Short mmCIF file of C-alpha atoms and ligand atoms in Angstrom, two decimals:
data_model
loop_
_atom_site.label_atom_id
_atom_site.label_comp_id
_atom_site.label_asym_id
_atom_site.label_seq_id
_atom_site.Cartn_x
_atom_site.Cartn_y
_atom_site.Cartn_z
CA UNK A 317 7.50 11.28 21.39
CA UNK A 318 8.35 13.48 24.37
CA UNK A 319 11.99 13.88 23.40
CA UNK A 320 11.05 14.60 19.79
CA UNK A 321 8.68 17.37 20.92
CA UNK A 322 11.33 18.79 23.28
CA UNK A 323 13.79 18.83 20.38
CA UNK A 324 11.31 20.71 18.18
CA UNK A 325 10.80 23.36 20.86
CA UNK A 326 14.54 23.68 21.40
CA UNK A 327 15.18 24.18 17.68
CA UNK A 328 12.49 26.84 17.41
CA UNK A 329 9.97 24.78 15.45
CA UNK A 330 7.32 24.44 18.17
CA UNK A 331 5.70 26.61 20.83
CA UNK A 332 3.44 26.23 23.83
CA UNK A 333 0.06 28.00 23.71
CA UNK A 334 -3.45 27.44 25.03
CA UNK A 335 -2.63 24.16 26.77
CA UNK A 336 -1.03 22.71 23.65
CA UNK A 337 2.38 22.31 22.12
CA UNK A 338 2.04 23.34 18.49
CA UNK A 339 4.26 22.94 15.47
CA UNK A 340 5.15 26.33 14.01
CA UNK A 341 4.59 25.83 10.27
CA UNK A 342 6.07 29.24 9.45
CA UNK A 343 9.41 28.04 10.86
CA UNK A 344 9.79 25.60 7.96
CA UNK A 345 10.18 27.35 4.60
CA UNK A 346 9.30 24.31 2.49
CA UNK A 347 6.39 23.07 4.59
CA UNK A 348 3.76 21.67 2.23
CA UNK A 349 6.21 20.36 -0.36
CA UNK A 350 4.82 16.82 -0.45
CA UNK A 351 1.20 17.85 -0.97
CA UNK A 352 2.22 20.84 -3.12
CA UNK A 353 0.38 23.29 -0.89
CA UNK A 354 1.80 26.57 0.22
CA UNK A 355 1.02 28.34 3.44
CA UNK A 356 -1.12 31.07 1.83
CA UNK A 357 -3.34 28.52 0.13
CA UNK A 358 -3.81 26.69 3.37
CA UNK A 359 -4.78 29.86 5.16
CA UNK A 360 -7.14 30.98 2.43
CA UNK A 361 -8.69 27.51 2.37
CA UNK A 362 -9.08 27.14 6.12
CA UNK A 363 -12.81 26.83 6.66
CA UNK A 364 -12.57 25.87 10.30
CA UNK A 365 -12.48 28.74 12.75
CA UNK A 366 -8.87 29.46 13.63
CA UNK A 367 -7.97 28.74 17.22
CA UNK A 368 -6.99 32.08 18.67
CA UNK A 369 -3.84 30.73 20.30
CA UNK A 370 -2.33 29.49 17.03
CA UNK A 371 0.26 31.67 15.31
CA UNK A 372 -0.90 30.29 11.95
CA UNK A 373 -4.06 28.32 11.09
CA UNK A 374 -1.93 25.48 9.68
CA UNK A 375 -0.03 24.97 12.95
CA UNK A 376 -0.82 21.51 14.29
CA UNK A 377 -0.85 19.87 17.71
CA UNK A 378 2.15 17.94 19.00
CA UNK A 379 0.93 17.58 22.58
CA UNK A 380 -2.45 18.37 24.08
CA UNK A 381 -3.30 18.70 27.77
CA UNK A 382 -5.89 16.24 29.09
CA UNK A 383 -8.67 16.89 31.57
CA UNK A 384 -8.59 14.53 34.60
CA UNK A 385 -11.23 12.29 32.93
CA UNK A 386 -9.34 12.04 29.65
CA UNK A 387 -6.45 9.59 29.09
CA UNK A 388 -3.11 11.25 29.67
CA UNK A 389 0.57 10.88 30.49
CA UNK A 390 2.94 13.11 32.45
CA UNK A 391 5.10 15.41 30.35
CA UNK A 392 7.24 18.56 30.77
CA UNK A 393 4.16 20.46 29.50
CA UNK A 394 1.68 18.85 31.86
CA UNK A 395 -0.41 15.70 31.85
CA UNK A 396 -1.64 15.19 28.32
CA UNK A 397 -1.59 13.11 25.16
CA UNK A 398 0.23 13.18 21.82
CA UNK A 399 -1.13 14.77 18.65
CA UNK A 400 -2.15 12.63 15.69
CA UNK A 401 1.16 12.70 13.79
CA UNK A 402 4.00 12.55 16.29
CA UNK A 403 3.96 8.81 16.96
CA UNK A 404 4.85 8.04 13.34
CA UNK A 405 7.88 10.33 13.46
CA UNK A 406 8.98 8.73 16.74
CA UNK A 407 8.47 5.14 15.58
CA UNK A 408 10.17 5.56 12.23
CA UNK A 409 13.21 7.25 13.81
CA UNK A 410 13.45 4.49 16.43
CA UNK A 411 13.14 1.57 14.05
CA UNK A 412 14.36 2.88 10.68
CA UNK A 413 16.56 5.86 11.49
CA UNK A 414 16.27 9.59 10.92
CA UNK A 415 16.29 9.11 7.14
CA UNK A 416 15.02 5.91 5.54
CA UNK A 417 14.22 4.65 2.04
CA UNK A 418 10.51 4.19 1.45
CA UNK A 419 7.46 5.57 3.23
CA UNK A 420 4.13 4.26 2.00
CA UNK A 421 0.50 4.93 2.74
CA UNK A 422 -2.89 5.64 1.21
CA UNK A 423 -3.42 8.68 -1.01
CA UNK A 424 -5.73 10.17 1.60
CA UNK A 425 -2.86 10.43 4.08
CA UNK A 426 -0.68 12.81 2.05
CA UNK A 427 -2.25 15.82 3.73
CA UNK A 428 -2.15 16.53 6.54
CA UNK A 429 -0.69 13.35 8.04
CA UNK A 430 2.39 12.70 5.92
CA UNK A 431 3.09 16.38 5.43
CA UNK A 432 3.18 16.81 9.19
CA UNK A 433 5.25 13.68 9.78
CA UNK A 434 7.84 15.15 7.41
CA UNK A 435 7.76 18.52 9.17
CA UNK A 436 8.26 16.93 12.60
CA UNK A 437 10.99 14.50 11.59
CA UNK A 438 13.02 16.85 9.41
CA UNK A 439 12.86 19.76 11.83
CA UNK A 440 13.62 17.63 14.90
CA UNK A 441 16.60 15.88 13.30
CA UNK A 442 17.77 18.66 10.98
CA UNK A 443 17.68 16.40 7.91
CA UNK A 444 16.92 17.31 4.28
CA UNK A 445 14.37 14.53 3.84
CA UNK A 446 12.52 12.07 6.05
CA UNK A 447 12.18 9.30 3.46
CA UNK A 448 13.91 9.16 0.08
CA UNK A 449 10.82 7.88 -1.70
CA UNK A 450 7.12 8.34 -0.93
CA UNK A 451 4.69 5.83 -2.41
CA UNK A 452 0.96 6.45 -2.12
CA UNK A 453 -1.52 3.79 -3.10
CA UNK A 454 -4.96 4.34 -4.61
CA UNK A 455 -8.20 3.41 -2.90
CA UNK A 456 -9.46 -0.13 -2.74
CA UNK A 457 -13.02 -1.01 -3.65
CA UNK A 458 -14.79 -4.37 -3.59
CA UNK A 459 -17.10 -5.03 -6.52
CA UNK A 460 -17.45 -1.27 -7.05
CA UNK A 461 -18.21 -0.50 -3.41
CA UNK A 462 -16.16 0.93 -0.61
CA UNK A 463 -14.80 -1.87 1.58
CA UNK A 464 -16.19 -1.55 5.09
CA UNK A 465 -17.10 -3.70 8.06
CA UNK A 466 -20.66 -2.30 8.11
CA UNK A 467 -21.32 -3.23 4.47
CA UNK A 468 -20.17 -6.78 5.23
CA UNK A 469 -17.64 -6.72 2.40
CA UNK A 470 -14.52 -6.44 4.51
CA UNK A 471 -11.80 -8.92 3.60
CA UNK A 472 -8.24 -9.15 4.77
CA UNK A 473 -5.73 -10.96 2.58
CA UNK A 474 -4.94 -13.10 5.60
CA UNK A 475 -8.56 -14.27 5.86
CA UNK A 476 -8.74 -14.93 2.13
CA UNK A 477 -5.57 -17.03 2.35
CA UNK A 478 -6.88 -19.06 5.25
CA UNK A 479 -10.48 -19.99 4.63
CA UNK A 480 -12.68 -17.07 3.68
CA UNK A 481 -14.46 -17.41 0.35
CA UNK A 482 -14.92 -14.61 -2.16
CA UNK A 483 -17.46 -15.12 -4.93
CA UNK A 484 -18.27 -18.58 -3.60
CA UNK A 485 -14.76 -20.07 -3.50
CA UNK A 486 -11.27 -19.67 -2.07
CA UNK A 487 -8.37 -18.31 -4.13
CA UNK A 488 -4.66 -19.21 -4.15
CA UNK A 489 -2.33 -16.55 -2.78
CA UNK A 490 -0.59 -15.99 -6.09
CA UNK A 491 -3.93 -15.29 -7.80
CA UNK A 492 -4.82 -12.73 -5.13
CA UNK A 493 -1.40 -11.14 -5.57
CA UNK A 494 -1.59 -10.98 -9.36
CA UNK A 495 -5.11 -9.52 -9.20
CA UNK A 496 -3.87 -6.73 -6.92
CA UNK A 497 -0.79 -6.03 -9.04
CA UNK A 498 -2.72 -5.84 -12.33
CA UNK A 499 -3.59 -2.28 -11.33
CA UNK A 500 -0.79 0.21 -10.80
CA UNK A 501 -0.44 0.86 -7.09
CA UNK A 502 -1.26 4.57 -7.43
CA UNK A 503 -4.53 3.89 -9.26
CA UNK A 504 -7.82 3.01 -7.56
CA UNK A 505 -8.31 -0.74 -7.55
CA UNK A 506 -11.56 -2.65 -7.76
CA UNK A 507 -11.26 -6.06 -6.18
CA UNK A 508 -13.79 -8.27 -7.96
CA UNK A 509 -14.49 -11.89 -8.87
CA UNK A 510 -14.06 -10.94 -12.52
CA UNK A 511 -10.59 -9.62 -11.80
CA UNK A 512 -9.61 -12.73 -9.82
CA UNK A 513 -10.80 -14.97 -12.63
CA UNK A 514 -8.82 -12.91 -15.11
CA UNK A 515 -5.72 -13.23 -12.91
CA UNK A 516 -6.18 -16.98 -12.56
CA UNK A 517 -6.54 -17.46 -16.33
CA UNK A 518 -3.54 -15.26 -17.04
CA UNK A 519 -1.40 -17.12 -14.53
CA UNK A 520 -2.45 -20.48 -15.97
CA UNK A 521 -1.49 -19.31 -19.45
CA UNK A 522 1.89 -17.98 -18.29
CA UNK A 523 2.74 -21.19 -16.47
CA UNK A 524 1.73 -23.41 -19.38
CA UNK A 525 4.02 -21.37 -21.63
CA UNK A 526 6.86 -21.34 -19.08
CA UNK A 527 6.67 -25.16 -18.83
CA UNK A 528 7.88 -25.33 -22.45
CA UNK A 529 11.37 -24.48 -21.17
CA UNK A 530 13.36 -27.16 -19.35
CA UNK A 531 15.04 -24.52 -17.17
CA UNK A 532 14.82 -20.82 -16.46
CA UNK A 533 16.94 -18.28 -18.31
CA UNK A 534 20.09 -17.08 -16.56
CA UNK A 535 18.95 -13.48 -16.81
CA UNK A 536 15.71 -11.61 -16.29
CA UNK A 537 14.05 -9.99 -19.31
CA UNK A 538 15.42 -6.43 -19.31
CA UNK A 539 12.10 -4.80 -20.12
CA UNK A 540 10.40 -6.51 -17.18
CA UNK A 541 13.05 -5.21 -14.81
CA UNK A 542 12.84 -1.82 -16.55
CA UNK A 543 9.08 -1.60 -16.01
CA UNK A 544 9.38 -2.54 -12.34
CA UNK A 545 12.17 0.00 -11.86
CA UNK A 546 9.93 2.70 -13.31
CA UNK A 547 7.68 3.44 -10.32
CA UNK A 548 6.77 -0.23 -10.01
CA UNK A 549 4.85 -0.39 -13.28
CA UNK A 550 3.58 -3.92 -12.69
CA UNK A 551 0.96 -3.71 -15.41
CA UNK A 552 3.59 -2.96 -18.07
CA UNK A 553 5.75 -5.83 -16.79
CA UNK A 554 2.76 -8.20 -17.05
CA UNK A 555 2.05 -7.10 -20.62
CA UNK A 556 5.59 -8.18 -21.47
CA UNK A 557 5.04 -11.55 -19.75
CA UNK A 558 1.92 -12.14 -21.82
CA UNK A 559 3.90 -11.26 -24.93
CA UNK A 560 6.64 -13.74 -23.94
CA UNK A 561 4.00 -16.41 -23.29
CA UNK A 562 2.61 -15.88 -26.80
CA UNK A 563 6.08 -16.18 -28.33
CA UNK A 564 6.84 -19.29 -26.25
CA UNK A 565 3.65 -21.06 -27.34
CA UNK A 566 4.30 -20.15 -30.96
CA UNK A 567 7.82 -21.58 -30.69
CA UNK A 568 6.41 -24.81 -29.33
CA UNK A 569 7.95 -27.78 -27.54
CA UNK A 570 10.99 -28.62 -29.65
CA UNK A 571 14.48 -27.26 -28.95
CA UNK A 572 15.62 -24.38 -26.74
CA UNK A 573 12.53 -22.27 -26.11
CA UNK A 574 14.16 -18.94 -25.21
CA UNK A 575 10.96 -16.93 -24.57
CA UNK A 576 9.68 -19.70 -22.27
CA UNK A 577 12.98 -19.70 -20.37
CA UNK A 578 12.79 -15.90 -19.94
CA UNK A 579 9.20 -16.17 -18.81
CA UNK A 580 10.11 -18.86 -16.27
CA UNK A 581 12.84 -16.67 -14.78
CA UNK A 582 10.51 -13.67 -14.60
CA UNK A 583 7.73 -15.64 -12.90
CA UNK A 584 10.13 -16.96 -10.28
CA UNK A 585 11.52 -13.48 -9.70
CA UNK A 586 8.03 -12.04 -9.24
CA UNK A 587 7.28 -14.64 -6.60
CA UNK A 588 4.78 -16.73 -8.49
CA UNK A 589 4.63 -20.37 -7.66
CA UNK A 590 7.33 -21.83 -9.92
CA UNK A 591 10.64 -23.38 -8.91
CA UNK A 592 13.35 -20.78 -8.29
CA UNK A 593 16.33 -21.17 -10.63
CA UNK A 594 19.60 -21.89 -8.84
CA UNK A 595 21.13 -18.45 -9.60
CA UNK A 596 18.15 -16.76 -8.03
CA UNK A 597 18.27 -18.95 -4.92
CA UNK A 598 21.86 -17.88 -4.34
CA UNK A 599 20.96 -14.25 -4.73
CA UNK A 600 17.98 -14.38 -2.40
CA UNK A 601 20.02 -16.18 0.27
CA UNK A 602 22.65 -13.44 0.16
CA UNK A 603 20.06 -10.77 0.97
ZN1 ZN B 117 1.76 7.76 9.97
#
């Protein structure tokens, strides 16, 4: 974090003022690109009193001096602590490199957190992008309510997989997974017993249909791959699986059941609990 901040100062993207090191938003012409905000809008919208030492109201803290009682670490700018965003830029550069493929996070983090991560990383390293793709997921609710420890409706997937019951029973991992993926990741998702039951029934139907094929197809259904390649449109992919299941059941148990074989391959590929075909095992080992 310290070397990243030093680099930002050296490149003219940060300045020291009022006991803080601040990022100079005006030094980055396309600051605000991710959240589609421009500097004027941010200034007009700033309701909080502007700190007098800031060049611009949107300038944000990289390093803040600590009083003797506050936690702090030695730095070239005095004993202090990092701002809210800098650790993510430092960690991602250390573990993933200056530019990496996918950065995810909740919708509520786009501004200011991710915007500022981008500003720090790109300006410190002199790169055109920080991550090639940004994926932001919608909010999660439980039975129509915000999930929170105080409401007593806080569940981690890990707990649900181990022992914790939801709606009076435990649920297999693949049912939990399908229930989550039935909503597009950018949309708000309501985690409910009704949804889990729907996922369990759907999965049972798919598997019954897939069992009509003796072995999985040698290729994945193109439209399933197409849907997943289009911003991870899981819901569209699942619609196709349900269609294939219908065709497979209609075809029945005699002869080569092509839709069932396609369905079997797709289910294995999506990680549902069916045996992986040999060609897929080879491919996953190579990765
Ligand atoms: Zn972060």
